């Protein structure tokens, strides 16, 4: 699964304490955590569903073949929000009615015969039931959308499912934990004109009374419940084939052609993975479905991957290279899951990282293989910064985190699971070698296909392939929280360079953190030729270079590097001679040390000063983000204005080169760079940029805004909007028939600075105009996007009951933390915690504590650095 774009301040975490054990056992079904007893297991489900979109409800019948390993008094399985009409147990020729008692908190149901026991052996459980079609993307849910029919906009609805991690139980009673694999027959009764897609190909369509039909799908392979899927709607499709596997892409009417790029990419990716994993894709078909809303990212349902439309369909009139890269990367991530996750599944949510980190790592690897010009490695490094910002704080957790209760499984879909895990796999592959790593992965796939694993199983196969004890190297990275700071000290003696390396745990605000050490693979370089590979352990290491030259740590890894002062000065002097990855690393490390209090802000700002001629977008994205962080530490409006002038001064230099308009033969990355700069200059209130953005917006009907900068132009217009501009953006959102345009208009509206208009936007979000999940997401992000969190915070506080009523139970957890995240005052952290305790149960507190910690961190940096930053800005702004 890949959810909404994540911001570092806003990530979920779950800490159920427990120190690292550093010795996880290999998979065994019986030892796998979970709520459900393991003495009764399902082997097959037959599901028949009859949805009624008028009533927002569905009727269902499920028949489950089960086997009891011993005689039991009751059966316990999962069910949530379902109403049972009957539950019957068939054994041989006899049927017995079962009573049902529900446990809403645990989302389970316990079934019992009127008397006696359920005997050892095989039975068939049949349940007739009904349930609601949700407005949130949990279980079976509806997606409202608009299509243009001639002159008018018509309202339509599509049906979709999202089951990971714990929502299959909202559509059918089931053993809804990943280790309970079974096969599935799915059938659905729908209207004649509609199309249904599920995991497997359609087996038959049979007419049913009332102009309806039953669509039955072929029997699935053995899989966990969270991968079952069903989609129903007025759909168009595109079809192709690769290596004998039928490929389909389904969109709403009229958009199938926009999926050509996705189809081409899928063919390339599936062929590569068939080879890489050494196991062919396991199903006869692979469909991908574009959802016109209601959902943030993508989900790897086996054979029926679903995406938000804007991350699968590509409108040629509204697309950019950046969007293509996003689509390609997401397809690669989800298709990788067809092996890592689907064919071989993590035993329990504490090993979610096996799924997610591997899929993310594989996506980057695929991009680098087929599109090296995209320089995905650099983008990956920028993402790693988000994970490291999380991982250096009190509230971090290990990649492998105990999840005792599956209702908390969602907590670990975060940057540490995805991105730290990915960064670690990258280091591990590079440490073991590409061939040994792939051999290990292949043998892991072969040994565990159609089954479950723990991380220890992967280490086992990688160890065999590499003749190295991988667990020994890996456990510290996946079972311990945090990461190392490597101190690199060098001196010259007798014409030689002597280098001492030592590590310590790096934290931003946790001086009491438990001291930990890692095995850190480093590559040191001196001059042009000399390279040393070192595996730094618990004790300091020393190495010697034959000439007296500056020694640098060059290979990107999941750690920070601190040079001694003399080396740092030399490095800054040679900034333009080192490559982009190293420059990015130096900038990011220096900024993090400023946040941690071991360097002051001017050390970072001096670096920025040296980068006036920097050509690379990823470097500027780092700078733009850092400047935004620093601006958030400034209290007085006049000082903020001074800082804005300084930021505009800094960004004007690269923007003068990038310009507003694309030129023939320009660098492929330049449009995305241009967009970042326009956005940031508009944020800084640069008059020329604001004027030009307004002009382009006002003539957009005659002369369309270049799609590669459209999002930024709208944000600038939104930020400085008056009432007519606000209304224009609003009608743009209302008239949108594609997700990307709708989201761009919403983003612009979240940027509005004018207090009255901001309030109008937030009031509109409390109405039923948008689907509830989308409305809440927008409300939560007004504080951050507008850079004026006070108004948004007060509004959310005053309307908290109404916002909670709109949010899903999981969504409620994020409302206050996301609105409070932009603050940099400790008092706000306290307020956030108090409000959370007063309004939500204990499960919501983790998210609030994490944001409170982030706010306190900023407050501490503010106390140290505010005056220095303001002075620097005044001294360095163009007058
Ligand atoms: Zn995923």
mmCIF file of C-alpha atoms and ligand atoms in Angstrom, residues 1-2 300 333-334 337 355-356 359 418, ligand 1:
data_model
loop_
_atom_site.group_PDB
_atom_site.id
_atom_site.type_symbol
_atom_site.label_atom_id
_atom_site.label_comp_id
_atom_site.label_asym_id
_atom_site.label_seq_id
_atom_site.Cartn_x
_atom_site.Cartn_y
_atom_site.Cartn_z
ATOM 1 C CA UNK A 1 0.000 0.000 0.000
ATOM 2 C CA UNK A 2 1.158 3.511 -0.584
ATOM 3 C CA UNK A 300 -1.584 -4.086 -4.168
ATOM 4 C CA UNK A 333 6.006 -0.577 -5.978
ATOM 5 C CA UNK A 334 2.587 -2.225 -6.277
ATOM 6 C CA UNK A 337 4.095 -6.498 -3.904
ATOM 7 C CA UNK A 355 6.333 -5.910 2.364
ATOM 8 C CA UNK A 356 6.705 -2.185 2.189
ATOM 9 C CA UNK A 359 8.425 -2.883 -2.601
ATOM 10 C CA UNK A 418 8.819 2.242 4.269
HETATM 11 ZN ZN1 LIG B 1 3.115 -0.865 -0.488
#
